[in-house]
Amino acid sequence: MFVLDLAYQAMEKVKVIQDRLKAAQSLQKSYAGVRGISVPDILVLGLEKGKVEEIQSLFLGAEQSKNEPNQMIVLEWLFLTIAPCDAAEPWQLGSQDAATPIMQGITDLHHDVFFFVILILVFVSWILGRALWHFHYKKNPIPQRIVHGTTIEILRTIFPSIIPMFIAIPSFALLYSMDEVVVDPAITIKAIGHQWYRSAPLHEGD
């Protein structure tokens, strides 16, 4: 919500600056036939004091904010692109809202893996609880003397091998998408590192 408020404030300020510039340009066109328009020339015209102060503020504000619209448009673009992305919160569980398809894939993979984690947790907890309940020293003072169990050993070897396969299959597409080389990128960044009297550009892959 805080980022959205900032975005709305930036948009309102852009609108105010654009209205201010339009008003100043219209005044300049209106008085262009009298003399080259300027604040002293407007004072010579004998306008009302309040009107003169208003025109002065328009021109001074327009002169001071010639470059502000471009800056505010950039800020507006940044805020509007960042606003849909959630920010971290105290005691937050899970990831922030994804801003890219790759991050969305990472979040989905996390949810898929967490499903298997819950299944393993429930199964292991059930086995431990069952062992504690049935093999209590008061109920069963003499434990079963099992030396070898082929079936259980096969099962406990196969099932843990199948689970990573189900986890690995969806992660392959994500890994390949992260390694994909963008042919026509929307934005490129050039980073140059400076240390003492030596400068070195950071190449892709460093």
JSON list of C-alpha atoms in Angstrom, two decimals:
[
{"chain": "A", "resi": 1, "resn": "MET", "atom": "CA", "xyz": [0.00, 0.00, 0.00]},
{"chain": "A", "resi": 2, "resn": "PHE", "atom": "CA", "xyz": [2.84, 2.41, 0.76]},
{"chain": "A", "resi": 3, "resn": "VAL", "atom": "CA", "xyz": [4.32, 1.93, -2.72]},
{"chain": "A", "resi": 4, "resn": "LEU", "atom": "CA", "xyz": [0.93, 2.44, -4.35]},
{"chain": "A", "resi": 5, "resn": "ASP", "atom": "CA", "xyz": [0.47, 5.70, -2.42]},
{"chain": "A", "resi": 6, "resn": "LEU", "atom": "CA", "xyz": [3.85, 6.90, -3.64]},
{"chain": "A", "resi": 7, "resn": "ALA", "atom": "CA", "xyz": [2.91, 6.02, -7.21]},
{"chain": "A", "resi": 8, "resn": "TYR", "atom": "CA", "xyz": [-0.35, 7.97, -6.96]},
{"chain": "A", "resi": 9, "resn": "GLN", "atom": "CA", "xyz": [1.46, 10.97, -5.47]},
{"chain": "A", "resi": 10, "resn": "ALA", "atom": "CA", "xyz": [3.99, 10.87, -8.29]},
{"chain": "A", "resi": 11, "resn": "MET", "atom": "CA", "xyz": [1.21, 10.78, -10.89]},
{"chain": "A", "resi": 12, "resn": "GLU", "atom": "CA", "xyz": [-0.56, 13.73, -9.25]},
{"chain": "A", "resi": 13, "resn": "LYS", "atom": "CA", "xyz": [2.66, 15.76, -9.19]},
{"chain": "A", "resi": 14, "resn": "VAL", "atom": "CA", "xyz": [3.27, 15.02, -12.87]},
{"chain": "A", "resi": 15, "resn": "LYS", "atom": "CA", "xyz": [-0.23, 16.27, -13.67]},
{"chain": "A", "resi": 16, "resn": "VAL", "atom": "CA", "xyz": [0.29, 19.48, -11.63]},
{"chain": "A", "resi": 17, "resn": "ILE", "atom": "CA", "xyz": [3.60, 20.19, -13.37]},
{"chain": "A", "resi": 18, "resn": "GLN", "atom": "CA", "xyz": [2.08, 19.60, -16.81]},
{"chain": "A", "resi": 19, "resn": "ASP", "atom": "CA", "xyz": [-0.82, 21.96, -16.01]},
{"chain": "A", "resi": 20, "resn": "ARG", "atom": "CA", "xyz": [1.65, 24.58, -14.77]},
{"chain": "A", "resi": 21, "resn": "LEU", "atom": "CA", "xyz": [3.67, 24.41, -17.97]},
{"chain": "A", "resi": 22, "resn": "LYS", "atom": "CA", "xyz": [0.54, 24.62, -20.14]},
{"chain": "A", "resi": 23, "resn": "ALA", "atom": "CA", "xyz": [-0.64, 27.71, -18.23]},
{"chain": "A", "resi": 24, "resn": "ALA", "atom": "CA", "xyz": [2.75, 29.38, -18.61]},
{"chain": "A", "resi": 25, "resn": "GLN", "atom": "CA", "xyz": [2.85, 28.60, -22.33]},
{"chain": "A", "resi": 26, "resn": "SER", "atom": "CA", "xyz": [-0.66, 29.98, -22.86]},
{"chain": "A", "resi": 27, "resn": "LEU", "atom": "CA", "xyz": [0.29, 33.21, -21.04]},
{"chain": "A", "resi": 28, "resn": "GLN", "atom": "CA", "xyz": [3.38, 33.52, -23.17]},
{"chain": "A", "resi": 29, "resn": "LYS", "atom": "CA", "xyz": [1.28, 33.19, -26.34]},
{"chain": "A", "resi": 30, "resn": "SER", "atom": "CA", "xyz": [-1.29, 35.71, -25.04]},
{"chain": "A", "resi": 31, "resn": "TYR", "atom": "CA", "xyz": [1.26, 38.46, -24.30]},
{"chain": "A", "resi": 32, "resn": "ALA", "atom": "CA", "xyz": [3.68, 37.67, -27.11]},
{"chain": "A", "resi": 33, "resn": "GLY", "atom": "CA", "xyz": [2.25, 40.52, -29.26]},
{"chain": "A", "resi": 34, "resn": "VAL", "atom": "CA", "xyz": [2.75, 43.15, -26.55]},
{"chain": "A", "resi": 35, "resn": "ARG", "atom": "CA", "xyz": [6.41, 42.51, -25.85]},
{"chain": "A", "resi": 36, "resn": "GLY", "atom": "CA", "xyz": [8.74, 39.57, -25.38]},
{"chain": "A", "resi": 37, "resn": "ILE", "atom": "CA", "xyz": [7.03, 38.03, -22.41]},
{"chain": "A", "resi": 38, "resn": "SER", "atom": "CA", "xyz": [8.80, 38.09, -19.07]},
{"chain": "A", "resi": 39, "resn": "VAL", "atom": "CA", "xyz": [7.86, 38.76, -15.48]},
{"chain": "A", "resi": 40, "resn": "PRO", "atom": "CA", "xyz": [8.90, 42.48, -15.58]},
{"chain": "A", "resi": 41, "resn": "ASP", "atom": "CA", "xyz": [6.86, 42.98, -18.76]},
{"chain": "A", "resi": 42, "resn": "ILE", "atom": "CA", "xyz": [3.78, 41.55, -17.08]},
{"chain": "A", "resi": 43, "resn": "LEU", "atom": "CA", "xyz": [4.30, 43.98, -14.21]},
{"chain": "A", "resi": 44, "resn": "VAL", "atom": "CA", "xyz": [4.35, 46.86, -16.73]},
{"chain": "A", "resi": 45, "resn": "LEU", "atom": "CA", "xyz": [0.95, 45.81, -18.04]},
{"chain": "A", "resi": 46, "resn": "GLY", "atom": "CA", "xyz": [-0.58, 47.01, -14.74]},
{"chain": "A", "resi": 47, "resn": "LEU", "atom": "CA", "xyz": [-2.32, 43.82, -13.76]},
{"chain": "A", "resi": 48, "resn": "GLU", "atom": "CA", "xyz": [-3.81, 43.26, -10.37]},
{"chain": "A", "resi": 49, "resn": "LYS", "atom": "CA", "xyz": [-1.39, 42.43, -7.61]},
{"chain": "A", "resi": 50, "resn": "GLY", "atom": "CA", "xyz": [-2.84, 38.99, -6.97]},
{"chain": "A", "resi": 51, "resn": "LYS", "atom": "CA", "xyz": [-2.82, 38.18, -10.69]},
{"chain": "A", "resi": 52, "resn": "VAL", "atom": "CA", "xyz": [0.80, 39.32, -11.00]},
{"chain": "A", "resi": 53, "resn": "GLU", "atom": "CA", "xyz": [1.86, 37.12, -8.10]},
{"chain": "A", "resi": 54, "resn": "GLU", "atom": "CA", "xyz": [0.01, 34.19, -9.64]},
{"chain": "A", "resi": 55, "resn": "ILE", "atom": "CA", "xyz": [1.72, 34.74, -13.00]},
{"chain": "A", "resi": 56, "resn": "GLN", "atom": "CA", "xyz": [5.08, 35.17, -11.29]},
{"chain": "A", "resi": 57, "resn": "SER", "atom": "CA", "xyz": [4.64, 31.88, -9.47]},
{"chain": "A", "resi": 58, "resn": "LEU", "atom": "CA", "xyz": [3.61, 30.19, -12.72]},
{"chain": "A", "resi": 59, "resn": "PHE", "atom": "CA", "xyz": [6.68, 31.39, -14.58]},
{"chain": "A", "resi": 60, "resn": "LEU", "atom": "CA", "xyz": [9.11, 30.78, -11.74]},
{"chain": "A", "resi": 61, "resn": "GLY", "atom": "CA", "xyz": [7.65, 27.33, -11.15]},
{"chain": "A", "resi": 62, "resn": "ALA", "atom": "CA", "xyz": [7.80, 26.57, -14.85]},
{"chain": "A", "resi": 63, "resn": "GLU", "atom": "CA", "xyz": [11.43, 27.67, -15.08]},
{"chain": "A", "resi": 64, "resn": "GLN", "atom": "CA", "xyz": [12.41, 25.60, -12.06]},
{"chain": "A", "resi": 65, "resn": "SER", "atom": "CA", "xyz": [10.61, 22.49, -13.27]},
{"chain": "A", "resi": 66, "resn": "LYS", "atom": "CA", "xyz": [11.59, 22.26, -16.93]},
{"chain": "A", "resi": 67, "resn": "ASN", "atom": "CA", "xyz": [13.36, 18.99, -16.30]},
{"chain": "A", "resi": 68, "resn": "GLU", "atom": "CA", "xyz": [10.95, 17.75, -13.63]},
{"chain": "A", "resi": 69, "resn": "PRO", "atom": "CA", "xyz": [8.39, 16.15, -15.98]},
{"chain": "A", "resi": 70, "resn": "ASN", "atom": "CA", "xyz": [10.97, 13.79, -17.45]},
{"chain": "A", "resi": 71, "resn": "GLN", "atom": "CA", "xyz": [12.27, 12.94, -13.99]},
{"chain": "A", "resi": 72, "resn": "MET", "atom": "CA", "xyz": [8.78, 12.39, -12.66]},
{"chain": "A", "resi": 73, "resn": "ILE", "atom": "CA", "xyz": [7.87, 10.23, -15.65]},
{"chain": "A", "resi": 74, "resn": "VAL", "atom": "CA", "xyz": [10.87, 8.05, -14.87]},
{"chain": "A", "resi": 75, "resn": "LEU", "atom": "CA", "xyz": [9.87, 7.87, -11.20]},
{"chain": "A", "resi": 76, "resn": "GLU", "atom": "CA", "xyz": [6.29, 7.13, -12.18]},
{"chain": "A", "resi": 77, "resn": "TRP", "atom": "CA", "xyz": [7.48, 4.32, -14.45]},
{"chain": "A", "resi": 78, "resn": "LEU", "atom": "CA", "xyz": [9.60, 2.89, -11.64]},
{"chain": "A", "resi": 79, "resn": "PHE", "atom": "CA", "xyz": [6.82, 3.08, -9.09]},
{"chain": "A", "resi": 80, "resn": "LEU", "atom": "CA", "xyz": [4.22, 1.58, -11.42]},
{"chain": "A", "resi": 81, "resn": "THR", "atom": "CA", "xyz": [6.50, -1.31, -12.29]},
{"chain": "A", "resi": 82, "resn": "ILE", "atom": "CA", "xyz": [7.55, -1.90, -8.69]},
{"chain": "A", "resi": 83, "resn": "ALA", "atom": "CA", "xyz": [4.09, -1.35, -7.18]},
{"chain": "A", "resi": 84, "resn": "PRO", "atom": "CA", "xyz": [2.68, -4.77, -8.20]},
{"chain": "A", "resi": 85, "resn": "CYS", "atom": "CA", "xyz": [5.64, -6.42, -6.46]},
{"chain": "A", "resi": 86, "resn": "ASP", "atom": "CA", "xyz": [5.01, -7.08, -2.82]},
{"chain": "A", "resi": 87, "resn": "ALA", "atom": "CA", "xyz": [7.47, -5.97, -0.16]},
{"chain": "A", "resi": 88, "resn": "ALA", "atom": "CA", "xyz": [8.84, -8.07, 2.65]},
{"chain": "A", "resi": 89, "resn": "GLU", "atom": "CA", "xyz": [6.88, -7.99, 5.88]},
{"chain": "A", "resi": 90, "resn": "PRO", "atom": "CA", "xyz": [7.87, -8.87, 9.46]},
{"chain": "A", "resi": 91, "resn": "TRP", "atom": "CA", "xyz": [7.35, -12.54, 10.32]},
{"chain": "A", "resi": 92, "resn": "GLN", "atom": "CA", "xyz": [6.60, -13.29, 6.70]},
{"chain": "A", "resi": 93, "resn": "LEU", "atom": "CA", "xyz": [6.32, -16.92, 5.62]},
{"chain": "A", "resi": 94, "resn": "GLY", "atom": "CA", "xyz": [7.06, -17.67, 1.99]},
{"chain": "A", "resi": 95, "resn": "SER", "atom": "CA", "xyz": [8.39, -15.60, -0.86]},
{"chain": "A", "resi": 96, "resn": "GLN", "atom": "CA", "xyz": [7.34, -12.15, -1.98]},
{"chain": "A", "resi": 97, "resn": "ASP", "atom": "CA", "xyz": [5.04, -11.71, -4.94]},
{"chain": "A", "resi": 98, "resn": "ALA", "atom": "CA", "xyz": [6.85, -12.61, -8.15]},
{"chain": "A", "resi": 99, "resn": "ALA", "atom": "CA", "xyz": [7.73, -9.88, -10.64]},
{"chain": "A", "resi": 100, "resn": "THR", "atom": "CA", "xyz": [9.20, -12.16, -13.33]},
{"chain": "A", "resi": 101, "resn": "PRO", "atom": "CA", "xyz": [8.17, -15.52, -14.80]},
{"chain": "A", "resi": 102, "resn": "ILE", "atom": "CA", "xyz": [11.35, -17.12, -13.46]},
{"chain": "A", "resi": 103, "resn": "MET", "atom": "CA", "xyz": [10.55, -16.03, -9.91]},
{"chain": "A", "resi": 104, "resn": "GLN", "atom": "CA", "xyz": [7.02, -17.33, -10.35]},
{"chain": "A", "resi": 105, "resn": "GLY", "atom": "CA", "xyz": [8.49, -20.66, -11.44]},
{"chain": "A", "resi": 106, "resn": "ILE", "atom": "CA", "xyz": [10.73, -20.71, -8.36]},
{"chain": "A", "resi": 107, "resn": "THR", "atom": "CA", "xyz": [7.72, -20.07, -6.15]},
{"chain": "A", "resi": 108, "resn": "ASP", "atom": "CA", "xyz": [5.70, -22.82, -7.83]},
{"chain": "A", "resi": 109, "resn": "LEU", "atom": "CA", "xyz": [8.61, -25.26, -7.49]},
{"chain": "A", "resi": 110, "resn": "HIS", "atom": "CA", "xyz": [8.85, -24.38, -3.80]},
{"chain": "A", "resi": 111, "resn": "HIS", "atom": "CA", "xyz": [5.16, -25.20, -3.34]},
{"chain": "A", "resi": 112, "resn": "ASP", "atom": "CA", "xyz": [5.53, -28.49, -5.21]},
{"chain": "A", "resi": 113, "resn": "VAL", "atom": "CA", "xyz": [8.55, -29.53, -3.13]},
{"chain": "A", "resi": 114, "resn": "PHE", "atom": "CA", "xyz": [6.79, -28.47, 0.06]},
{"chain": "A", "resi": 115, "resn": "PHE", "atom": "CA", "xyz": [3.94, -30.86, -0.81]},
{"chain": "A", "resi": 116, "resn": "PHE", "atom": "CA", "xyz": [6.38, -33.79, -0.76]},
{"chain": "A", "resi": 117, "resn": "VAL", "atom": "CA", "xyz": [7.95, -32.46, 2.43]},
{"chain": "A", "resi": 118, "resn": "ILE", "atom": "CA", "xyz": [4.55, -32.50, 4.16]},
{"chain": "A", "resi": 119, "resn": "LEU", "atom": "CA", "xyz": [3.90, -36.07, 2.97]},
{"chain": "A", "resi": 120, "resn": "ILE", "atom": "CA", "xyz": [7.28, -37.24, 4.28]},
{"chain": "A", "resi": 121, "resn": "LEU", "atom": "CA", "xyz": [6.74, -35.41, 7.57]},
{"chain": "A", "resi": 122, "resn": "VAL", "atom": "CA", "xyz": [3.33, -37.00, 8.09]},
{"chain": "A", "resi": 123, "resn": "PHE", "atom": "CA", "xyz": [4.56, -40.49, 7.16]},
{"chain": "A", "resi": 124, "resn": "VAL", "atom": "CA", "xyz": [7.67, -40.35, 9.38]},
{"chain": "A", "resi": 125, "resn": "SER", "atom": "CA", "xyz": [5.65, -38.91, 12.27]},
{"chain": "A", "resi": 126, "resn": "TRP", "atom": "CA", "xyz": [3.12, -41.72, 11.91]},
{"chain": "A", "resi": 127, "resn": "ILE", "atom": "CA", "xyz": [5.88, -44.36, 11.90]},
{"chain": "A", "resi": 128, "resn": "LEU", "atom": "CA", "xyz": [7.53, -42.86, 14.99]},
{"chain": "A", "resi": 129, "resn": "GLY", "atom": "CA", "xyz": [4.23, -42.52, 16.84]},
{"chain": "A", "resi": 130, "resn": "ARG", "atom": "CA", "xyz": [3.23, -46.08, 15.97]},
{"chain": "A", "resi": 131, "resn": "ALA", "atom": "CA", "xyz": [6.61, -47.39, 17.12]},
{"chain": "A", "resi": 132, "resn": "LEU", "atom": "CA", "xyz": [6.39, -45.51, 20.42]},
{"chain": "A", "resi": 133, "resn": "TRP", "atom": "CA", "xyz": [2.82, -46.72, 20.99]},
{"chain": "A", "resi": 134, "resn": "HIS", "atom": "CA", "xyz": [3.23, -50.40, 20.14]},
{"chain": "A", "resi": 135, "resn": "PHE", "atom": "CA", "xyz": [6.73, -50.94, 21.43]},
{"chain": "A", "resi": 136, "resn": "HIS", "atom": "CA", "xyz": [6.37, -49.31, 24.82]},
{"chain": "A", "resi": 137, "resn": "TYR", "atom": "CA", "xyz": [8.43, -51.09, 27.47]},
{"chain": "A", "resi": 138, "resn": "LYS", "atom": "CA", "xyz": [5.33, -51.75, 29.61]},
{"chain": "A", "resi": 139, "resn": "LYS", "atom": "CA", "xyz": [3.17, -53.11, 26.77]},
{"chain": "A", "resi": 140, "resn": "ASN", "atom": "CA", "xyz": [5.90, -55.05, 25.02]},
{"chain": "A", "resi": 141, "resn": "PRO", "atom": "CA", "xyz": [8.88, -55.65, 27.30]},
{"chain": "A", "resi": 142, "resn": "ILE", "atom": "CA", "xyz": [10.42, -58.12, 24.83]},
{"chain": "A", "resi": 143, "resn": "PRO", "atom": "CA", "xyz": [10.87, -56.47, 21.40]},
{"chain": "A", "resi": 144, "resn": "GLN", "atom": "CA", "xyz": [10.51, -58.40, 18.19]},
{"chain": "A", "resi": 145, "resn": "ARG", "atom": "CA", "xyz": [13.78, -59.93, 17.12]},
{"chain": "A", "resi": 146, "resn": "ILE", "atom": "CA", "xyz": [13.86, -59.02, 13.44]},
{"chain": "A", "resi": 147, "resn": "VAL", "atom": "CA", "xyz": [17.27, -59.55, 11.89]},
{"chain": "A", "resi": 148, "resn": "HIS", "atom": "CA", "xyz": [16.53, -59.18, 8.20]},
{"chain": "A", "resi": 149, "resn": "GLY", "atom": "CA", "xyz": [13.60, -57.80, 6.17]},
{"chain": "A", "resi": 150, "resn": "THR", "atom": "CA", "xyz": [14.02, -57.88, 2.39]},
{"chain": "A", "resi": 151, "resn": "THR", "atom": "CA", "xyz": [10.66, -56.32, 1.54]},
{"chain": "A", "resi": 152, "resn": "ILE", "atom": "CA", "xyz": [11.03, -53.30, 3.80]},
{"chain": "A", "resi": 153, "resn": "GLU", "atom": "CA", "xyz": [14.58, -52.70, 2.61]},
{"chain": "A", "resi": 154, "resn": "ILE", "atom": "CA", "xyz": [13.48, -52.73, -1.04]},
{"chain": "A", "resi": 155, "resn": "LEU", "atom": "CA", "xyz": [10.63, -50.34, -0.33]},
{"chain": "A", "resi": 156, "resn": "ARG", "atom": "CA", "xyz": [12.75, -47.91, 1.67]},
{"chain": "A", "resi": 157, "resn": "THR", "atom": "CA", "xyz": [15.26, -47.84, -1.20]},
{"chain": "A", "resi": 158, "resn": "ILE", "atom": "CA", "xyz": [12.82, -47.44, -4.12]},
{"chain": "A", "resi": 159, "resn": "PHE", "atom": "CA", "xyz": [10.43, -44.86, -2.69]},
{"chain": "A", "resi": 160, "resn": "PRO", "atom": "CA", "xyz": [13.10, -42.34, -1.63]},
{"chain": "A", "resi": 161, "resn": "SER", "atom": "CA", "xyz": [14.50, -42.64, -5.17]},
{"chain": "A", "resi": 162, "resn": "ILE", "atom": "CA", "xyz": [11.14, -41.98, -6.84]},
{"chain": "A", "resi": 163, "resn": "ILE", "atom": "CA", "xyz": [10.41, -38.84, -4.82]},
{"chain": "A", "resi": 164, "resn": "PRO", "atom": "CA", "xyz": [13.51, -36.90, -6.05]},
{"chain": "A", "resi": 165, "resn": "MET", "atom": "CA", "xyz": [12.55, -37.85, -9.61]},
{"chain": "A", "resi": 166, "resn": "PHE", "atom": "CA", "xyz": [9.15, -36.16, -9.21]},
{"chain": "A", "resi": 167, "resn": "ILE", "atom": "CA", "xyz": [10.91, -33.12, -7.77]},
{"chain": "A", "resi": 168, "resn": "ALA", "atom": "CA", "xyz": [13.62, -33.02, -10.46]},
{"chain": "A", "resi": 169, "resn": "ILE", "atom": "CA", "xyz": [11.34, -33.21, -13.52]},
{"chain": "A", "resi": 170, "resn": "PRO", "atom": "CA", "xyz": [9.61, -29.81, -13.02]},
{"chain": "A", "resi": 171, "resn": "SER", "atom": "CA", "xyz": [12.87, -28.19, -11.93]},
{"chain": "A", "resi": 172, "resn": "PHE", "atom": "CA", "xyz": [14.62, -28.99, -15.24]},
{"chain": "A", "resi": 173, "resn": "ALA", "atom": "CA", "xyz": [12.42, -26.57, -17.20]},
{"chain": "A", "resi": 174, "resn": "LEU", "atom": "CA", "xyz": [13.08, -23.88, -14.61]},
{"chain": "A", "resi": 175, "resn": "LEU", "atom": "CA", "xyz": [16.84, -24.42, -14.75]},
{"chain": "A", "resi": 176, "resn": "TYR", "atom": "CA", "xyz": [16.90, -24.24, -18.54]},
{"chain": "A", "resi": 177, "resn": "SER", "atom": "CA", "xyz": [14.77, -21.07, -18.54]},
{"chain": "A", "resi": 178, "resn": "MET", "atom": "CA", "xyz": [17.17, -19.41, -16.10]},
{"chain": "A", "resi": 179, "resn": "ASP", "atom": "CA", "xyz": [20.10, -20.35, -18.34]},
{"chain": "A", "resi": 180, "resn": "GLU", "atom": "CA", "xyz": [18.41, -19.03, -21.47]},
{"chain": "A", "resi": 181, "resn": "VAL", "atom": "CA", "xyz": [20.29, -16.31, -23.37]},
{"chain": "A", "resi": 182, "resn": "VAL", "atom": "CA", "xyz": [18.04, -13.37, -24.24]},
{"chain": "A", "resi": 183, "resn": "VAL", "atom": "CA", "xyz": [18.51, -12.49, -27.92]},
{"chain": "A", "resi": 184, "resn": "ASP", "atom": "CA", "xyz": [16.90, -9.05, -27.82]},
{"chain": "A", "resi": 185, "resn": "PRO", "atom": "CA", "xyz": [16.95, -7.82, -24.21]},
{"chain": "A", "resi": 186, "resn": "ALA", "atom": "CA", "xyz": [14.75, -4.93, -23.17]},
{"chain": "A", "resi": 187, "resn": "ILE", "atom": "CA", "xyz": [17.50, -3.45, -21.00]},
{"chain": "A", "resi": 188, "resn": "THR", "atom": "CA", "xyz": [21.23, -4.01, -20.70]},
{"chain": "A", "resi": 189, "resn": "ILE", "atom": "CA", "xyz": [23.48, -3.05, -17.81]},
{"chain": "A", "resi": 190, "resn": "LYS", "atom": "CA", "xyz": [27.18, -2.28, -18.04]},
{"chain": "A", "resi": 191, "resn": "ALA", "atom": "CA", "xyz": [29.05, -2.42, -14.74]},
{"chain": "A", "resi": 192, "resn": "ILE", "atom": "CA", "xyz": [32.60, -1.11, -14.34]},
{"chain": "A", "resi": 193, "resn": "GLY", "atom": "CA", "xyz": [34.63, -1.82, -11.23]},
{"chain": "A", "resi": 194, "resn": "HIS", "atom": "CA", "xyz": [37.15, 0.76, -10.01]},
{"chain": "A", "resi": 195, "resn": "GLN", "atom": "CA", "xyz": [39.99, -0.13, -7.67]},
{"chain": "A", "resi": 196, "resn": "TRP", "atom": "CA", "xyz": [42.85, 2.27, -7.06]},
{"chain": "A", "resi": 197, "resn": "TYR", "atom": "CA", "xyz": [44.04, 3.33, -10.51]},
{"chain": "A", "resi": 198, "resn": "ARG", "atom": "CA", "xyz": [42.59, 0.38, -12.39]},
{"chain": "A", "resi": 199, "resn": "SER", "atom": "CA", "xyz": [39.16, 0.03, -13.97]},
{"chain": "A", "resi": 200, "resn": "ALA", "atom": "CA", "xyz": [37.75, -3.19, -15.34]},
{"chain": "A", "resi": 201, "resn": "PRO", "atom": "CA", "xyz": [34.34, -3.84, -16.93]},
{"chain": "A", "resi": 202, "resn": "LEU", "atom": "CA", "xyz": [32.36, -6.77, -15.59]},
{"chain": "A", "resi": 203, "resn": "HIS", "atom": "CA", "xyz": [31.65, -9.12, -18.47]},
{"chain": "A", "resi": 204, "resn": "GLU", "atom": "CA", "xyz": [28.59, -11.32, -18.71]},
{"chain": "A", "resi": 205, "resn": "GLY", "atom": "CA", "xyz": [29.03, -14.49, -16.74]},
{"chain": "A", "resi": 206, "resn": "ASP", "atom": "CA", "xyz": [31.46, -13.04, -14.18]}
]
